[in-house]
Amino acid sequence: MTTTTYNCTDPEQRAEGLAHAQRAIAQKQCVVMPTDTVYGIAADAFSAQAVATLLAAKGRGRSMPPPVLIPRLQTMDGLATDVPAAARALAEKFWPGPLTLIVHAQPSLTWDLGETRGTVALRIPDDELAQALLTVTGPLAVSSANRTGHAAAQTGAEAREQLAESVEVYLEDGFRPRSADHSEGAASGVPSTIVDCTGERLRIVREGALGLAELRDVAPDLLGHGEEPEPASEEPEPASEPAPAPGQPDAGQQRPGA
């Protein structure tokens, strides 16, 4: 395998890089691509071999399965089941964007992302180059392009410093996120916010680019990171009125002549 970096700010290299990345994914190799948050290492989500290569490149075990990036909202229905209405509302509002939703995976899918416990984490990145690649490859297993325990790469060059020859194609497209003021070290790259949509209530399990207040505008019952739901309050039973003493009137009954 020969590792190649493409400068995707050049239209000709961009086209060559996308074509090479598509071939590499089809051959169960890994590629590095930009997203709207940081750079990611990507592999065919439906190839257990490719996902294993991705995890090995990062030095990560199966207990930390990668999320899956998808090209369009409709793809979620092919990969997930029992999606809550609130989760769908969040997707419609914030996709493409820095929001990852953990949902129940379709049981019929033949993939192996790791120890997912029947779930899958989905996201649509708000990045033109990432979407161009996803359009020709379909869903990709993608994790931040760094060795586990190290800072996420914000350029293709930073990713190559960490992942080296374990990746066949590096799509270099400049600093990510684009809006960050990296001249002042904005610089750590804020990841996507992750919301678990598989329980009775939606819950943030990783804080990120989207804040709790912003998400609650769409899903008011969303629980924050580490927040526990308030216990349901039990309504006290109304006190029963004592029976009237012999010769006393019932409540509301007037004495004769009163």
Tab-separated table of C-alpha atoms in Angstrom:
chain	number	residue	atom	x	y	z
A	1	MET	CA	0.000	0.000	0.000
A	2	THR	CA	1.291	3.432	-0.983
A	3	THR	CA	0.189	6.369	1.154
A	4	THR	CA	-0.726	9.525	-0.777
A	5	THR	CA	-1.736	13.020	0.346
A	6	TYR	CA	-3.899	15.160	-1.941
A	7	ASN	CA	-4.178	18.930	-1.658
A	8	CYS	CA	-7.926	19.246	-2.086
A	9	THR	CA	-7.815	23.032	-2.304
A	10	ASP	CA	-6.598	22.356	-5.872
A	11	PRO	CA	-9.546	21.213	-8.058
A	12	GLU	CA	-7.495	18.670	-10.008
A	13	GLN	CA	-5.968	17.092	-6.901
A	14	ARG	CA	-9.388	17.150	-5.223
A	15	ALA	CA	-10.891	15.070	-8.024
A	16	GLU	CA	-7.929	12.658	-7.997
A	17	GLY	CA	-8.057	12.401	-4.207
A	18	LEU	CA	-11.776	11.614	-4.113
A	19	ALA	CA	-11.376	8.936	-6.790
A	20	HIS	CA	-8.424	7.354	-4.943
A	21	ALA	CA	-10.294	7.526	-1.619
A	22	GLN	CA	-13.305	5.796	-3.184
A	23	ARG	CA	-11.068	2.977	-4.463
A	24	ALA	CA	-9.319	2.670	-1.100
A	25	ILE	CA	-12.631	2.375	0.757
A	26	ALA	CA	-13.793	-0.303	-1.703
A	27	GLN	CA	-10.545	-2.197	-1.029
A	28	LYS	CA	-11.163	-2.065	2.748
A	29	GLN	CA	-8.417	0.487	3.382
A	30	CYS	CA	-8.644	3.606	5.552
A	31	VAL	CA	-8.635	7.233	4.423
A	32	VAL	CA	-8.376	10.528	6.295
A	33	MET	CA	-10.975	13.153	5.468
A	34	PRO	CA	-11.949	16.551	6.851
A	35	THR	CA	-15.247	17.050	8.654
A	36	ASP	CA	-16.908	20.158	10.048
A	37	THR	CA	-15.303	19.548	13.464
A	38	VAL	CA	-11.900	17.838	13.101
A	39	TYR	CA	-10.266	15.432	10.645
A	40	GLY	CA	-11.493	11.842	10.714
A	41	ILE	CA	-10.136	8.429	9.784
A	42	ALA	CA	-12.736	6.624	7.696
A	43	ALA	CA	-13.463	3.060	6.589
A	44	ASP	CA	-16.304	1.109	5.005
A	45	ALA	CA	-18.924	0.775	7.758
A	46	PHE	CA	-20.087	-2.586	6.364
A	47	SER	CA	-16.647	-4.226	6.340
A	48	ALA	CA	-15.551	-5.792	9.626
A	49	GLN	CA	-11.998	-5.981	8.241
A	50	ALA	CA	-11.952	-2.275	7.393
A	51	VAL	CA	-13.356	-1.263	10.787
A	52	ALA	CA	-10.764	-3.462	12.519
A	53	THR	CA	-8.046	-1.696	10.504
A	54	LEU	CA	-9.414	1.674	11.586
A	55	LEU	CA	-9.455	0.698	15.268
A	56	ALA	CA	-5.922	-0.718	15.022
A	57	ALA	CA	-4.649	2.478	13.377
A	58	LYS	CA	-5.982	4.479	16.324
A	59	GLY	CA	-4.802	1.977	18.932
A	60	ARG	CA	-8.377	1.510	20.089
A	61	GLY	CA	-10.289	-1.620	21.071
A	62	ARG	CA	-13.724	-2.904	20.100
A	63	SER	CA	-15.206	-1.456	23.279
A	64	MET	CA	-15.128	2.005	21.615
A	65	PRO	CA	-16.955	1.536	18.290
A	66	PRO	CA	-16.726	4.374	15.773
A	67	PRO	CA	-19.696	6.513	14.749
A	68	VAL	CA	-21.076	6.267	11.212
A	69	LEU	CA	-21.242	9.313	8.943
A	70	ILE	CA	-24.056	9.320	6.417
A	71	PRO	CA	-24.715	11.476	3.326
A	72	ARG	CA	-28.378	12.348	3.863
A	73	LEU	CA	-31.150	12.252	6.469
A	74	GLN	CA	-33.097	9.507	4.689
A	75	THR	CA	-30.166	7.125	5.196
A	76	MET	CA	-30.956	7.052	8.921
A	77	ASP	CA	-34.133	5.056	8.289
A	78	GLY	CA	-32.139	2.344	6.526
A	79	LEU	CA	-29.654	2.022	9.390
A	80	ALA	CA	-31.781	2.679	12.494
A	81	THR	CA	-35.064	1.533	13.955
A	82	ASP	CA	-37.445	2.898	16.580
A	83	VAL	CA	-36.095	6.434	16.204
A	84	PRO	CA	-37.914	8.667	18.732
A	85	ALA	CA	-39.765	11.687	17.383
A	86	ALA	CA	-37.547	14.009	19.439
A	87	ALA	CA	-34.408	12.439	17.932
A	88	ARG	CA	-35.781	12.882	14.432
A	89	ALA	CA	-36.604	16.510	15.222
A	90	LEU	CA	-33.012	17.089	16.366
A	91	ALA	CA	-31.688	15.499	13.167
A	92	GLU	CA	-33.955	17.625	10.996
A	93	LYS	CA	-32.846	20.780	12.815
A	94	PHE	CA	-29.095	20.211	13.234
A	95	TRP	CA	-28.042	17.932	10.364
A	96	PRO	CA	-25.772	18.523	8.585
A	97	GLY	CA	-23.886	19.638	11.674
A	98	PRO	CA	-21.964	18.712	14.835
A	99	LEU	CA	-24.603	16.435	16.375
A	100	THR	CA	-24.222	12.658	16.759
A	101	LEU	CA	-27.307	10.597	17.613
A	102	ILE	CA	-27.053	7.137	19.191
A	103	VAL	CA	-30.033	5.099	18.014
A	104	HIS	CA	-31.093	1.449	17.817
A	105	ALA	CA	-29.456	-0.224	14.800
A	106	GLN	CA	-31.507	-2.143	12.277
A	107	PRO	CA	-31.128	-5.770	13.432
A	108	SER	CA	-30.955	-7.030	9.848
A	109	LEU	CA	-27.730	-5.157	9.038
A	110	THR	CA	-24.638	-7.297	8.547
A	111	TRP	CA	-21.935	-5.083	9.994
A	112	ASP	CA	-19.532	-5.212	12.916
A	113	LEU	CA	-18.522	-1.849	14.350
A	114	GLY	CA	-17.446	-3.299	17.689
A	115	GLU	CA	-19.297	-3.691	20.967
A	116	THR	CA	-22.291	-1.526	20.063
A	117	ARG	CA	-24.946	-3.408	22.105
A	118	GLY	CA	-27.334	-3.112	19.185
A	119	THR	CA	-26.908	0.631	18.696
A	120	VAL	CA	-25.247	2.886	16.136
A	121	ALA	CA	-24.080	6.508	16.372
A	122	LEU	CA	-25.050	8.527	13.281
A	123	ARG	CA	-24.118	11.988	11.987
A	124	ILE	CA	-24.185	14.060	8.798
A	125	PRO	CA	-21.127	16.339	8.657
A	126	ASP	CA	-21.541	19.905	7.451
A	127	ASP	CA	-18.518	19.748	5.179
A	128	GLU	CA	-18.554	19.833	1.389
A	129	LEU	CA	-15.584	17.519	0.866
A	130	ALA	CA	-16.825	14.996	3.425
A	131	GLN	CA	-20.252	14.939	1.803
A	132	ALA	CA	-18.725	14.543	-1.649
A	133	LEU	CA	-16.897	11.424	-0.433
A	134	LEU	CA	-19.927	10.021	1.411
A	135	THR	CA	-22.046	10.459	-1.717
A	136	VAL	CA	-19.831	8.075	-3.682
A	137	THR	CA	-18.984	5.615	-0.886
A	138	GLY	CA	-22.138	5.450	1.228
A	139	PRO	CA	-22.006	5.287	5.052
A	140	LEU	CA	-18.518	5.385	6.543
A	141	ALA	CA	-17.271	4.422	9.981
A	142	VAL	CA	-15.361	7.529	11.060
A	143	SER	CA	-13.410	8.377	14.195
A	144	SER	CA	-11.170	11.357	14.926
A	145	ALA	CA	-7.882	11.090	13.022
A	146	ASN	CA	-5.493	10.611	15.920
A	147	ARG	CA	-3.944	7.933	18.059
A	148	THR	CA	-6.029	7.251	21.150
A	149	GLY	CA	-5.032	9.608	23.944
A	150	HIS	CA	-3.579	12.246	21.599
A	151	ALA	CA	-5.126	15.476	20.329
A	152	ALA	CA	-7.503	15.246	17.371
A	153	ALA	CA	-5.931	16.306	14.083
A	154	GLN	CA	-7.113	19.597	12.623
A	155	THR	CA	-5.235	19.271	9.334
A	156	GLY	CA	-4.367	16.346	7.131
A	157	ALA	CA	-0.703	16.888	7.929
A	158	GLU	CA	-1.375	16.571	11.668
A	159	ALA	CA	-3.285	13.358	11.019
A	160	ARG	CA	-0.419	11.921	8.974
A	161	GLU	CA	2.047	12.686	11.783
A	162	GLN	CA	0.040	10.363	14.033
A	163	LEU	CA	-1.379	7.729	11.692
A	164	ALA	CA	1.439	7.559	9.123
A	165	GLU	CA	1.296	4.600	6.719
A	166	SER	CA	-1.761	2.979	8.326
A	167	VAL	CA	-3.885	5.165	6.018
A	168	GLU	CA	-3.807	4.948	2.215
A	169	VAL	CA	-5.256	8.379	1.342
A	170	TYR	CA	-5.063	11.733	3.130
A	171	LEU	CA	-7.476	14.384	1.840
A	172	GLU	CA	-5.891	17.669	2.942
A	173	ASP	CA	-8.317	20.591	2.818
A	174	GLY	CA	-6.956	23.058	5.339
A	175	PHE	CA	-7.694	23.723	8.974
A	176	ARG	CA	-10.808	22.367	10.695
A	177	PRO	CA	-13.094	23.672	11.964
A	178	ARG	CA	-13.007	26.441	9.382
A	179	SER	CA	-14.573	28.990	11.748
A	180	ALA	CA	-11.960	28.480	14.481
A	181	ASP	CA	-9.490	31.270	15.125
A	182	HIS	CA	-6.495	28.976	15.152
A	183	SER	CA	-4.159	31.965	15.283
A	184	GLU	CA	-5.094	32.188	18.950
A	185	GLY	CA	-5.029	28.454	19.503
A	186	ALA	CA	-8.742	27.898	19.207
A	187	ALA	CA	-7.366	25.159	18.502
A	188	SER	CA	-8.303	22.088	20.112
A	189	GLY	CA	-11.218	21.472	17.757
A	190	VAL	CA	-14.540	20.960	19.474
A	191	PRO	CA	-16.089	17.562	18.682
A	192	SER	CA	-19.740	16.909	17.953
A	193	THR	CA	-22.263	16.716	20.774
A	194	ILE	CA	-23.444	13.126	21.291
A	195	VAL	CA	-27.037	12.410	22.330
A	196	ASP	CA	-28.169	8.932	23.373
A	197	CYS	CA	-31.656	8.366	21.957
A	198	THR	CA	-32.109	4.751	23.091
A	199	GLY	CA	-33.513	5.297	26.605
A	200	GLU	CA	-36.809	6.569	27.952
A	201	ARG	CA	-35.488	10.125	27.632
A	202	LEU	CA	-32.857	11.573	25.333
A	203	ARG	CA	-29.580	12.285	27.135
A	204	ILE	CA	-26.333	14.076	26.265
A	205	VAL	CA	-23.465	11.629	26.772
A	206	ARG	CA	-20.708	13.881	25.414
A	207	GLU	CA	-20.742	17.661	25.439
A	208	GLY	CA	-19.542	19.305	22.259
A	209	ALA	CA	-20.195	22.009	19.704
A	210	LEU	CA	-23.957	22.218	20.356
A	211	GLY	CA	-25.036	23.346	23.835
A	212	LEU	CA	-27.821	21.987	26.016
A	213	ALA	CA	-29.994	25.101	25.746
A	214	GLU	CA	-29.808	25.028	21.947
A	215	LEU	CA	-30.808	21.370	21.817
A	216	ARG	CA	-33.607	21.808	24.366
A	217	ASP	CA	-35.232	24.386	22.087
A	218	VAL	CA	-36.044	21.373	19.885
A	219	ALA	CA	-36.200	18.563	22.484
A	220	PRO	CA	-37.342	20.125	25.802
A	221	ASP	CA	-37.113	16.858	27.773
A	222	LEU	CA	-33.445	16.288	26.857
A	223	LEU	CA	-31.260	15.451	29.869
A	224	GLY	CA	-27.879	17.151	30.177
A	225	HIS	CA	-24.594	15.308	30.610
A	226	GLY	CA	-24.655	13.618	34.004
A	227	GLU	CA	-28.158	14.895	34.757
A	228	GLU	CA	-30.617	12.497	36.338
A	229	PRO	CA	-34.388	12.778	35.863
A	230	GLU	CA	-36.306	14.021	38.866
A	231	PRO	CA	-38.186	11.230	40.650
A	232	ALA	CA	-41.877	11.232	39.912
A	233	SER	CA	-43.783	12.917	42.741
A	234	GLU	CA	-46.605	10.900	44.244
A	235	GLU	CA	-49.881	12.676	44.701
A	236	PRO	CA	-51.026	12.397	48.344
A	237	GLU	CA	-54.362	10.713	48.753
A	238	PRO	CA	-57.090	13.102	49.922
A	239	ALA	CA	-57.825	12.746	53.603
A	240	SER	CA	-61.153	11.084	54.271
A	241	GLU	CA	-63.576	13.046	56.409
A	242	PRO	CA	-64.509	11.461	59.712
A	243	ALA	CA	-68.015	10.074	60.044
A	244	PRO	CA	-70.306	12.458	61.952
A	245	ALA	CA	-70.913	11.686	65.604
A	246	PRO	CA	-74.378	10.464	66.497
A	247	GLY	CA	-76.760	13.380	66.459
A	248	GLN	CA	-74.336	15.565	64.422
A	249	PRO	CA	-75.202	16.667	60.859
A	250	ASP	CA	-73.149	15.544	57.856
A	251	ALA	CA	-70.728	18.101	56.404
A	252	GLY	CA	-72.680	20.724	54.521
A	253	GLN	CA	-75.934	19.720	56.185
A	254	GLN	CA	-77.475	22.506	58.227
A	255	ARG	CA	-79.121	21.950	61.542
A	256	PRO	CA	-82.818	22.583	61.463
A	257	GLY	CA	-83.442	26.240	62.117
A	258	ALA	CA	-79.773	27.258	61.630
